[in-house]
XYZ file of C-alpha atoms in Angstrom:
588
model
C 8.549 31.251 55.729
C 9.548 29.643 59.178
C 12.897 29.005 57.583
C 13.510 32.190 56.499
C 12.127 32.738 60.447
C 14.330 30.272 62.391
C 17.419 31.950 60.369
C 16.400 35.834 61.658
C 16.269 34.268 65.286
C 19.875 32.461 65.160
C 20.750 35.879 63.148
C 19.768 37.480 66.638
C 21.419 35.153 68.842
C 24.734 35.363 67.272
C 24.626 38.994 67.402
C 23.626 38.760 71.074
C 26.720 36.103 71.473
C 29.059 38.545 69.533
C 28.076 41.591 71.767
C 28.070 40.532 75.190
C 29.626 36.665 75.327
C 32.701 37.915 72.991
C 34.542 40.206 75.165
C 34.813 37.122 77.810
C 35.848 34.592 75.161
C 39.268 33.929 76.706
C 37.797 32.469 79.710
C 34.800 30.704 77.254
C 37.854 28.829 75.526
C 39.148 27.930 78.414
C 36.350 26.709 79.999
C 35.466 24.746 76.989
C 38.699 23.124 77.045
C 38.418 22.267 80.453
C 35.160 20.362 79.650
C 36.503 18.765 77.020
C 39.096 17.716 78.620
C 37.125 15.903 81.505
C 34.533 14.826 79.179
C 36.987 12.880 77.363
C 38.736 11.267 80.407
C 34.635 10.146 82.096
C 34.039 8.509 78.827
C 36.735 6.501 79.604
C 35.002 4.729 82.582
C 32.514 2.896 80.759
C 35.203 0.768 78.966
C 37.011 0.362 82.274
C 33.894 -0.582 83.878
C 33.278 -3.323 81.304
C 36.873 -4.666 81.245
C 36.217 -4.897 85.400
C 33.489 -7.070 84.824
C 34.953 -9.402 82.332
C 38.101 -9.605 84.643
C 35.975 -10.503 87.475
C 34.096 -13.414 84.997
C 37.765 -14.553 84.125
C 39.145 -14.368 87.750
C 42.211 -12.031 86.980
C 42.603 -10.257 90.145
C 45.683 -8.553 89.422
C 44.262 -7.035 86.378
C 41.030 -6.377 88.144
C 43.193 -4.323 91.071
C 44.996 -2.278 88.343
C 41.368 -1.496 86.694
C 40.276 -0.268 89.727
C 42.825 2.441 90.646
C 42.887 3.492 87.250
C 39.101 3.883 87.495
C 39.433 5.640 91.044
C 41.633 8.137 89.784
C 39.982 8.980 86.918
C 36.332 9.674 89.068
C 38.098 11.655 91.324
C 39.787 13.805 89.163
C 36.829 14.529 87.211
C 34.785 15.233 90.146
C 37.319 17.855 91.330
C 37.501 19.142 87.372
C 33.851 19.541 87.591
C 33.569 20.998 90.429
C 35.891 23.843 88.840
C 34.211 24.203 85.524
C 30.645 25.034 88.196
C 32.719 27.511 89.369
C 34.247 28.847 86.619
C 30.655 28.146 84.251
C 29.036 30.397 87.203
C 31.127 33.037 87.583
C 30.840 33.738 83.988
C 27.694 33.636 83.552
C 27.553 36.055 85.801
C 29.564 38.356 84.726
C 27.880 38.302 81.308
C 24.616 38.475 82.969
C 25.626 41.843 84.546
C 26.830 43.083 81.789
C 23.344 42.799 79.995
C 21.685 43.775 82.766
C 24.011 47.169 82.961
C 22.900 48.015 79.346
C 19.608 47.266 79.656
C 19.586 49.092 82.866
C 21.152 52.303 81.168
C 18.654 52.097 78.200
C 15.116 51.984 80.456
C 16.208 55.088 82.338
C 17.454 56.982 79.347
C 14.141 56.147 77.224
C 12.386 58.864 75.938
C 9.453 59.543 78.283
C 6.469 58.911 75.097
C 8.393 55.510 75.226
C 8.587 54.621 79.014
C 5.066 55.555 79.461
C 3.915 52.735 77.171
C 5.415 50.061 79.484
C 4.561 49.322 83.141
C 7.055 48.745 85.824
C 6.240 45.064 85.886
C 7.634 44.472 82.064
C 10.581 46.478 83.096
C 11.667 44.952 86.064
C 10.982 40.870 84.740
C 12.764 41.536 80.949
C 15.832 43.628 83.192
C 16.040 40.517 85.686
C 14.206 37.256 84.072
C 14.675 37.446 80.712
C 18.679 38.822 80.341
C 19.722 35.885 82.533
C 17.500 33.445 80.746
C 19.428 34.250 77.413
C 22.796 34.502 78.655
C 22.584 30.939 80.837
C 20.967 29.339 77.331
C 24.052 31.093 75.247
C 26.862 30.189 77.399
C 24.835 26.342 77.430
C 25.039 26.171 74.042
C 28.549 27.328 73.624
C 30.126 24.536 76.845
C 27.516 22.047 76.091
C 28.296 22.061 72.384
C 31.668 20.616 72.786
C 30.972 18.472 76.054
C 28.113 17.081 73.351
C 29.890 16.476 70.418
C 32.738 14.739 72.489
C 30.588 12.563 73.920
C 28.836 11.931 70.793
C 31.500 10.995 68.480
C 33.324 9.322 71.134
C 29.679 6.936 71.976
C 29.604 6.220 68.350
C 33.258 4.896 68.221
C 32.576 2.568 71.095
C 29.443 1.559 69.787
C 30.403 0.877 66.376
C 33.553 -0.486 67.902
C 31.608 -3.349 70.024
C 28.781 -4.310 67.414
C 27.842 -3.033 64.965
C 24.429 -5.186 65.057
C 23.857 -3.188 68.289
C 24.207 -0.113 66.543
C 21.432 -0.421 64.170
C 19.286 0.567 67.258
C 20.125 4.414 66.578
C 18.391 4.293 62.864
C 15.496 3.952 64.917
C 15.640 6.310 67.870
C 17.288 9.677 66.315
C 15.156 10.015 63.315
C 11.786 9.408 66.294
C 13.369 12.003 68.814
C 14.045 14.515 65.953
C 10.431 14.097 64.901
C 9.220 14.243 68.888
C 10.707 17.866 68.958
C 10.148 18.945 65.683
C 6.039 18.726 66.188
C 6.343 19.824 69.908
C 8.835 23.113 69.524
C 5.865 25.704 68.586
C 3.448 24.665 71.642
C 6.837 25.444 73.659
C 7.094 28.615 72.185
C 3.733 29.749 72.784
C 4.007 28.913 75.962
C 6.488 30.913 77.078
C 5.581 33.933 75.292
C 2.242 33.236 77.722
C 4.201 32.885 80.299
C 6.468 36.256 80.067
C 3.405 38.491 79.307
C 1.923 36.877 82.332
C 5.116 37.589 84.849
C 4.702 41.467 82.753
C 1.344 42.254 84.459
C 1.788 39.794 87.558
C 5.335 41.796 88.748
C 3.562 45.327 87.998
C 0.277 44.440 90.125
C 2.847 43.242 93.180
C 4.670 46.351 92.278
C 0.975 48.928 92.277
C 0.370 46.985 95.440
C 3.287 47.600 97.556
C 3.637 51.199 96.486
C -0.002 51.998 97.268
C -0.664 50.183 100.842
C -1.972 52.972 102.509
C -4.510 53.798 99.801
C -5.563 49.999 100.249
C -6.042 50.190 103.734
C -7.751 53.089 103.913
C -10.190 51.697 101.287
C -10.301 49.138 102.538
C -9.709 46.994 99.478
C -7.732 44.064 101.017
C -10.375 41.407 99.883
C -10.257 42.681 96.512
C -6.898 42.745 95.836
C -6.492 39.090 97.544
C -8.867 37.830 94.725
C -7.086 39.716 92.417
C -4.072 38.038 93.823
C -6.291 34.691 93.542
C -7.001 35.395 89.814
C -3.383 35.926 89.029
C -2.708 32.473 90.822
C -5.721 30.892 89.235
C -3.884 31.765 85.820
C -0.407 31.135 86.760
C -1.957 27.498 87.655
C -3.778 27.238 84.262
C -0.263 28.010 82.129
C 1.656 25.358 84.910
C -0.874 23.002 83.947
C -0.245 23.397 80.210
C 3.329 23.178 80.825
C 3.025 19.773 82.652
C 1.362 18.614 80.017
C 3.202 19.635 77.141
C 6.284 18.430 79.087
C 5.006 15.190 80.319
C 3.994 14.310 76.474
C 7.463 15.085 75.314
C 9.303 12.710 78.158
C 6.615 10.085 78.049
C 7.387 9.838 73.935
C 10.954 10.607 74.796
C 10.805 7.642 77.338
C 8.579 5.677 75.308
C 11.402 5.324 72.293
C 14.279 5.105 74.491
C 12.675 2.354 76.440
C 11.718 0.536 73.110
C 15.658 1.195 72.034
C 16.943 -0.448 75.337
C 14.431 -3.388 75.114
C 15.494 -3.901 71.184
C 19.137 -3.476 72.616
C 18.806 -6.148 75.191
C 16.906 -8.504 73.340
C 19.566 -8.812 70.406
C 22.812 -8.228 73.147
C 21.400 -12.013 74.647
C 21.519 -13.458 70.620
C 25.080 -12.578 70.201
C 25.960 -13.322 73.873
C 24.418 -16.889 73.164
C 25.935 -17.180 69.507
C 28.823 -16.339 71.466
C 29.236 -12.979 69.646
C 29.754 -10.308 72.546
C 30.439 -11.051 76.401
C 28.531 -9.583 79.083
C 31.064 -6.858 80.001
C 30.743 -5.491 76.591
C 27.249 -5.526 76.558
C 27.652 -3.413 79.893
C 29.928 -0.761 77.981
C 27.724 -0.651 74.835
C 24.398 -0.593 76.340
C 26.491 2.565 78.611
C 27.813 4.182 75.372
C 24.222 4.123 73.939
C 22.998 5.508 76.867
C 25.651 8.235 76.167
C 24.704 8.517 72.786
C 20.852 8.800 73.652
C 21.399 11.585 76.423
C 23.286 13.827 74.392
C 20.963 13.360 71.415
C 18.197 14.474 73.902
C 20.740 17.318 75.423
C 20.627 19.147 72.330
C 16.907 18.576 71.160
C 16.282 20.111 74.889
C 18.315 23.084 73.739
C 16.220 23.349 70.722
C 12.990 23.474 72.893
C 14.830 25.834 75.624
C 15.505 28.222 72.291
C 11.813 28.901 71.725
C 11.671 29.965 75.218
C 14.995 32.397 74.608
C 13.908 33.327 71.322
C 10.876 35.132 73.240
C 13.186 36.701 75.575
C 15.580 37.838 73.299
C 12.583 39.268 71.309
C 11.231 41.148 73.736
C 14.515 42.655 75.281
C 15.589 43.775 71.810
C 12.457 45.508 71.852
C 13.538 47.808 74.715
C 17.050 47.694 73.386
C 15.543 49.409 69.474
C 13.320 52.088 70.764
C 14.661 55.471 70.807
C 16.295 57.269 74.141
C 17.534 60.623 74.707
C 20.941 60.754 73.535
C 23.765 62.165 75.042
C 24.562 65.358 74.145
C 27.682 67.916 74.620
C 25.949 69.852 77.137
C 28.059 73.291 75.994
C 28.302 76.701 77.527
C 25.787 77.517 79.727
C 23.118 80.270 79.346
C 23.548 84.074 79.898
C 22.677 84.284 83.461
C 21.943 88.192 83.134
C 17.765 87.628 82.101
C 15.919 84.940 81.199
C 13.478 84.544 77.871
C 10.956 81.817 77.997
C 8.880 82.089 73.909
C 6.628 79.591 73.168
C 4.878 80.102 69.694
C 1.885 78.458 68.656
C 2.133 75.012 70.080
C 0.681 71.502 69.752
C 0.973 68.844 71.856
C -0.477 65.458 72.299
C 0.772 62.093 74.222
C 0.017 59.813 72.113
C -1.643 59.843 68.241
C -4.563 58.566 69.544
C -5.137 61.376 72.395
C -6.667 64.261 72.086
C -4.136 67.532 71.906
C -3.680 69.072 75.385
C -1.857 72.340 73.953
C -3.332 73.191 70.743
C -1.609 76.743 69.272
C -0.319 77.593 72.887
C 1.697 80.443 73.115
C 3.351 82.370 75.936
C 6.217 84.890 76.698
C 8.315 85.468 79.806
C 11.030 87.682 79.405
C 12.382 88.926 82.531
C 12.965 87.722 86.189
C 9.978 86.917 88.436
C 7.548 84.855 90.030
C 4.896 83.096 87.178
C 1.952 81.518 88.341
C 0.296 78.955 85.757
C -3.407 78.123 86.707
C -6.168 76.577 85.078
C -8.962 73.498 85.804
C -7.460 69.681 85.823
C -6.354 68.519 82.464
C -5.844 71.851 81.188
C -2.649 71.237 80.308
C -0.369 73.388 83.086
C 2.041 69.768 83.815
C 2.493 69.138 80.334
C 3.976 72.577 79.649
C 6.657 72.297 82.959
C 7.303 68.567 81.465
C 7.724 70.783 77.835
C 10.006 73.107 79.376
C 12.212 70.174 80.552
C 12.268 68.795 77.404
C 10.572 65.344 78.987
C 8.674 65.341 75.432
C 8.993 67.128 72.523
C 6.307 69.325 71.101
C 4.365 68.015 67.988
C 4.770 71.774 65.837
C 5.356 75.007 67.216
C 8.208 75.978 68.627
C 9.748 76.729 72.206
C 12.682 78.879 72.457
C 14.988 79.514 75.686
C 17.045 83.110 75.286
C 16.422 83.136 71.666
C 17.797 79.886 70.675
C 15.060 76.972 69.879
C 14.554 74.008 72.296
C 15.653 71.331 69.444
C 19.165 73.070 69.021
C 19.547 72.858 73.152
C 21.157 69.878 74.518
C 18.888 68.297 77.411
C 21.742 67.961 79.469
C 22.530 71.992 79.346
C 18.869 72.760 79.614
C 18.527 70.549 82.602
C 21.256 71.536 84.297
C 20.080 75.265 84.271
C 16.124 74.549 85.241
C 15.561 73.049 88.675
C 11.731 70.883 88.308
C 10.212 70.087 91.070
C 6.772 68.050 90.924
C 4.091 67.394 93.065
C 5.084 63.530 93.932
C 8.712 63.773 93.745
C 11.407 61.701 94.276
C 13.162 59.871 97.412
C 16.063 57.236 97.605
C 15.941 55.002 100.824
C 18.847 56.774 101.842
C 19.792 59.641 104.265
C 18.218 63.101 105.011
C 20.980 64.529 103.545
C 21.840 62.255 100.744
C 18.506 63.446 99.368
C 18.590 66.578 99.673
C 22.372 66.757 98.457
C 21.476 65.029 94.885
C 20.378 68.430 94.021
C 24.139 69.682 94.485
C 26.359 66.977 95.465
C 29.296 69.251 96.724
C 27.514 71.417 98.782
C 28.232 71.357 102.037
C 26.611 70.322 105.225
C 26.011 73.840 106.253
C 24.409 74.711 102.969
C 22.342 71.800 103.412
C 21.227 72.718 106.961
C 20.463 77.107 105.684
C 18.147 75.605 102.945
C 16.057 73.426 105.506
C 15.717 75.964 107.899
C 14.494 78.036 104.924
C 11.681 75.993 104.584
C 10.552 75.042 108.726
C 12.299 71.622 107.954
C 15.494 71.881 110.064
C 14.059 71.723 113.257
C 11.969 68.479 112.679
C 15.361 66.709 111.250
C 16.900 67.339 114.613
C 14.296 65.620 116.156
C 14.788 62.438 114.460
C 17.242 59.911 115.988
C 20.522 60.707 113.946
C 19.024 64.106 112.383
C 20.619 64.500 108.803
C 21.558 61.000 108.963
C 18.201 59.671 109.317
C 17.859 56.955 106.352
C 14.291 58.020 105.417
C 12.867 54.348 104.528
C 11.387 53.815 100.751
C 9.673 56.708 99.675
C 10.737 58.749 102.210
C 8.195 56.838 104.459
C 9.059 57.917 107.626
C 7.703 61.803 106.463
C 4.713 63.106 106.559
C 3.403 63.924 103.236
C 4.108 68.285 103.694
C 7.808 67.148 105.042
C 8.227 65.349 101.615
C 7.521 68.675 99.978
C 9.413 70.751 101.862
C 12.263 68.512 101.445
C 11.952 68.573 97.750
C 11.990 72.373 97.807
C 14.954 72.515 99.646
C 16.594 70.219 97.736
C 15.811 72.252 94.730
C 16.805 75.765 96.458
C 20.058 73.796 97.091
C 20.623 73.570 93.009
C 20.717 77.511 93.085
C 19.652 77.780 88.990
C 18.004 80.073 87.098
C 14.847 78.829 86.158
C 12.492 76.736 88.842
C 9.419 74.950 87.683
C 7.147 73.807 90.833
C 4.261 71.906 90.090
C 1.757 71.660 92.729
C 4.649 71.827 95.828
C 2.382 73.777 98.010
C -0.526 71.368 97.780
C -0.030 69.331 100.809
C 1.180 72.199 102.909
C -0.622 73.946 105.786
C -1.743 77.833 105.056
C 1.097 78.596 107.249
C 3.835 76.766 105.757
C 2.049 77.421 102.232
C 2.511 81.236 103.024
C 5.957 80.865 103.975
C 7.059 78.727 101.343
C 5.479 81.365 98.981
C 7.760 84.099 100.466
C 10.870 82.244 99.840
C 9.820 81.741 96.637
C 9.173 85.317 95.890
C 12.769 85.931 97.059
C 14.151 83.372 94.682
C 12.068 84.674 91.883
C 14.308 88.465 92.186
C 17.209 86.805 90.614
C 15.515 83.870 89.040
C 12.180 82.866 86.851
C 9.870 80.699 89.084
C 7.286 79.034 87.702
C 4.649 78.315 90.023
C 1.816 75.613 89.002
C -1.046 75.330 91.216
C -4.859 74.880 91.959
C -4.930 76.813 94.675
C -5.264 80.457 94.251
C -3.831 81.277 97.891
C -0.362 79.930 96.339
C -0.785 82.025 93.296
C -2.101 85.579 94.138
C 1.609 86.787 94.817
C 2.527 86.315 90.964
C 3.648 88.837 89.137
C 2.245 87.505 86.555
C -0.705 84.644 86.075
C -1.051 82.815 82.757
C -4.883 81.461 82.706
C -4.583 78.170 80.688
C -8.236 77.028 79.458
C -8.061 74.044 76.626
C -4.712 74.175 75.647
C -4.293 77.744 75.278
C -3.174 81.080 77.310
C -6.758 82.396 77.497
C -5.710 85.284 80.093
C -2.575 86.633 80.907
C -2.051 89.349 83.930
C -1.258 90.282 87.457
C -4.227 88.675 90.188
C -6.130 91.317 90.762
C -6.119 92.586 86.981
C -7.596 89.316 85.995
C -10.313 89.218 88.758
C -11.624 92.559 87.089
C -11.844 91.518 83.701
C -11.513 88.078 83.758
C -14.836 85.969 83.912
C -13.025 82.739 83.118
C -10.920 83.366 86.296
C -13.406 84.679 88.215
C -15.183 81.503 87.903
C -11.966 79.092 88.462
C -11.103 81.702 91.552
C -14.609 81.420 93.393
C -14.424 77.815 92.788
C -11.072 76.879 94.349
C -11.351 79.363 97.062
C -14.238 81.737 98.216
C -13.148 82.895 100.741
C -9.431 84.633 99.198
C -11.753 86.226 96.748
C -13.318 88.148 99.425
C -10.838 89.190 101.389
C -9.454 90.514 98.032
C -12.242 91.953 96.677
C-alpha cells in the first residue's frame, strides 16, 4: 500500500517537473553542467591537500610551492563558478516559481464561485505564495543536487577505495544506519508539515479578517480579544515548532551519533596502519576528507527524502486547487438583440451547497420589456442569489433561466457578462486612481465621459476637492471614501458600461434620502432604454418600480406596481410597515 503510495507521489512530481521545469531545461542542463563541472575540479583539493602535507613531512619545497598554486587556482575558480551557478540556480528558480504562481493565480480567480466559497483567503494566498515556491526550490534541488551528489559520490568512493580499502569498511556500517534513521523518521516529517500548512491556512486568513475589518474592531472594541486570539495562534505555532525541534534534533543527534562512531572507528584503525606502516598521515587527511564527502552527500539526499514529505503535502494540496472545476472560456459570440429585453425564469431550485437548505425552490418570474424592476422581500429570502443567478455566478440546480429566448446554459458567461452591468452592495475598489476605478467599467472611455457620469450621481464635485481630483489614488478599499461615496462611485462606474441590463443590489443602502432620491431618478432614466433591476430593503428605493416582484421563501409570492400591492397585498403590507412607516402613510 505505501508503495503503491510513494509511486503516485513521484508520479506527481514528475508531472509537475515535466509541466513547469521542462520548458526551462536548456538553462537546467546547463546549469547542471556547470555544477558538475566545479564539483569535479573541488574534489580535487582534498588529494592536493594531502600531497601538501606529505611534502611538508618530506621537506620538498619545490613540490610543496607547485601544490600550492595549483590548489589556489583551483579555490578561486570554484568560488567564482559558484558564485555563478547562485546566480544562475536563483534566477531560475524564479522564473519557474512565477510561472506556477501565474497558473495558479489564473485558476483561483477563474474558479467557479460554489468552489471559491469553500476556501478562505488564508489557504489561497499561503498555497499561491508558500507552497508553489516550496515545490519548485525542492524540484530544481533535486534535479542540480542530483548530479553535484552523484559526482561527489562516486568520485569519494574512488579515493576511498583508492587509499584503503580497510578504511572503507567503515561505510558497511554507516549507510545501511542512516538509511534506517530516515526510513522510521520520514512519516512524523510528513505529518508535520501537513500540520503545519493547515495551520499557516487559518493563521494567514485570521491576519487577513483582521486587517480588512479594523474599524469594526475598534468600534467594538475587540482589540483584547483578537490579541488572545493572536496569542492562541502563537501558542500553537509554538506547540508545532516544538515538535519540529524535536523530531529534528532526534534525527541529527542519531545522524551525529553514527557519523561520530564512523570517524572514531576511522581514526582508531587509520593509527594501526599508520603504525604498521600501511598509510601516511597525509593520506589519512584525504581519506578521512573523502569520507567526510561520502557521508555528507549520503545525508544530502536522505535530507531530500525528508524535505519530499514536506513537498509531497504541498504538491497535494495545490493540485487540489489546480483539479477543481472553473468557468471555462467561452467564444463570447454575437451579442444580444438590443431592441427589448426577455428575462424567463421557470420553476427554479437553488441551493449553495447539498447540505443547505434551497433558497429558490420552483421560482419563477418574467420580464419582458424595458423598465425599472424592484425585487423585495425579508433577509435570506433569496433576492442576491437570483442577481448572482442572472450573472451566471452559480448555476441553478433544475429549472431553467432563459435570456431573449435562448437558455442560460447555451449562453457563454463572457457574452452574458458583457451585456449585464452587476453592481452589489460591497463592491469592488483597486488601490488605484479615481478614475482608474471608475474606468474598469469601460476602459476607453474618455475623461469627459468619466467626469458626465460622476456629476450624474453628486460625485464630481467632491473629486475636485481632493488633492489631485481624478487622480486621487483612493488607498485599499477605497479608504479614503466615505461609505455613500463608495456607492456612488460604483454606480457611476456601472452607468459608464452603458449595457442593457443593470442588476443593483442594495446600492442605495448607505445613501442619504437625498442622494437615495436622486440616484433613483437616474435610474428611472436608465431603465427607458434598459432593464434595471433594483434589489433593496428599503421601500423608499423601490416605490418608483414599475414593477415589484415580492419574493417570500424562495418564490415570487406577489408581483405588481407599489401601490397595487399595498391594496391587496398583506404579505407586503406587512414587509412595507416594517421597513418604513412612515412612506406608507404618506402613500396611503
Amino acid at each position: 500500500m505505501k508503495s503503491n503510495k510513494n509511486k503516485e507521489d513521484n508520479e506527481k512530481l514528475k508531472v509537475f517537473i515535466k509541466k513547469y521545469i521542462s520548458p526551462e531545461k536548456n538553462k537546467l542542463v546547463f546549469l547542471v553542467l556547470m555544477i558538475f563541472g566545479g564539483t569535479f575540479i573541488k574534489n580535487i583539493n582534498p588529494y592536493l591537500y594531502g600531497k601538501m602535507l606529505d611534502s611538508i613531512s618530506s621537506s620538498n619545497m619545490e613540490y610543496l610551492i607547485k601544490l600550492i598554486v595549483i590548489y589556489f587556482v583551483v579555490t578561486i575558480f570554484t568560488t567564482l563558478l559558484g558564485i555563478y551557478e547562485d546566480y544562475l540556480g536563483q534566477t531560475l528558480s524564479f522564473k519557474v516559481s512565477k510561472s506556477v504562481q501565474k497558473n495558479m493565480f489564473d485558476k483561483i480567480i477563474r474558479l467557479k464561485t460554489k468552489v471559491y466559497d469553500k476556501y478562505d483567503t488564508g489557504e489561497f494566498m499561503y498555497r499561491l505564495n508558500g507552497d508553489s515556491d516550496e515545490i519548485v526550490s525542492f524540484c530544481i534541488n533535486v534535479i542540480t543536487s542530483f548530479l553535484h551528489i552523484g559526482v561527489n559520490i562516486a568520485i569519494s568512493l574512488y579515493f576511498v577505495f583508492k587509499i584503503s580499502t580497510q578504511l572503507t569498511s567503515v561505510a558497511v556500517f554507516y549507510i545501511p544506519a542512516s538509511f534506517a534513521v530516515t526510513f522510521l523518521s520520514r512519516k512524523y516529517f510528513k505529518e508535520l508539515a501537513k500540520r503545519r500548512k493547515e495551520y499557516n491556512d487559518k493563521y494567514y486568513s485570521f491576519q487577513n479578517e483582521i486587517f480588512s475589518n479594523n474599524t469594526g474592531i475598534k468600534s467594538y472594541m475587540l482589540e483584547d480579544s483578537m490579541n488572545e486570539k493572536f496569542k492562541n495562534f502563537i501558542s500553537r505555532d509554538f506547540k508545532i515548532l516544538k515538535r519540529s525541534i524535536f523530531l529534528n534534533n532526534t534525527v541529527d543527534i542519531l545522524n551525529n551519533l553514527i557519523t561520530v562512531i564512523s570517524s572514531l572507528y576511522v581514526i582508531y584503525l587509520s593509527a594501526i596502519l599508520i603504525r604498521s606502516n600501511l598509510l601516511t598521515i597525509g593520506t589519512m587527511v584525504s581519506f578521512n576528507t573523502y569520507i567526510n564527502n561520502l557521508f555528507s552527500s549520503i545525508s544530502e539526499v536522505l535530507k531530500l527524502n525528508i524535505s519530499k514529505q514536506n513537498v509531497i503535502i504541498c504538491l497535494n494540496r495545490v493540485n487540489e486547487i489546480m483539479s477543481k472545476s472553473s468557468e471555462k472560456r467561452e467564444t463570447p459570440g454575437n451579442n444580444f438583440s438590443l431592441k427589448n429585453i426577455n428575462f424567463e425564469g421557470n420553476e427554479i431550485y437553488f441551493r449553495y451547497s447539498e447540505k443547505d437548505k434551497p433558497v429558490l425552490n420552483n421560482f419563477s418570474f418574467e420580464i419582458s420589456s424595458f423598465g425599472f424592476y424592484g425585487f423585495v422581500g425579508k433577509n435570506g429570502c433569496g433576492k442576491s442569489t437570483i442577481a448572482k443567478l442572472l450573472v451566471k455566478l452559480y448555476d441553478v440546480e433544475y429549472g431553467e433561466l432563459k435570456l431573449n429566448g435562448e437558455s442560460y446554459k447555451d449562453i457563454p458567461k463572457e457574452k452574458l457578462r458583457r451585456n449585464i452591468t452587476y453592481v452589489q452592495k460591497e463592491d469592488f475598489f483597486f488601490d488605484d486612481t479615481v478614475l482608474n476605478n471608475i474606468k474598469f467599467g469601460n476602459p476607453v472611455a474618455r475623461d469627459e465621459e468619466v467626469i458626465e457620469m460622476c456629476k450624474k450621481v453628486d460625485l464630481d464635485e467632491y473629486i475636485n476637492t481632493l488633492p489631485q481630483k481624478y487622480e486621487t489614488v483612493i488607498g485599499e478599499g477605497a479608504s479614503i471614501l466615505s461609505s455613500g461615496q463608495k456607492q456612488k462611485l460604483s454606480i457611476a462606474r456601472a452607468l459608464l458600461r452603458n449595457t442593457k441590463i443593470y442588476i443593483f443590489d442594495e446600492v442605495t443602502a448607505n445613501l442619504d434620502g437625498k442622494s437615495e432620491k436622486l440616484i433613483i431618478s437616474v435610474l428611472k432614466e436608465l431603465s427607458k432604454n434598459s432593464v434595471v433591476i433594483f434589489i433593496s430593503h428599503k421601500v423608499s428605493s423601490i416605490i418608483e418600480s414599475d414593477e415589484i416582484f415580492l419574493i417570500d421563501e424562495g418564490i415570487v409570492a406577489e408581483r405588481g406596481s407599489h401601490n397595487y400591492l399595498i391594496q391587496n397585498s398583506k404579505l407586503y403590507c406587512e414587509l412595507f410597515k416594517n421597513i418604513d412607516l412612515n412612506i406608507r402613510e404618506k402613500v396611503t
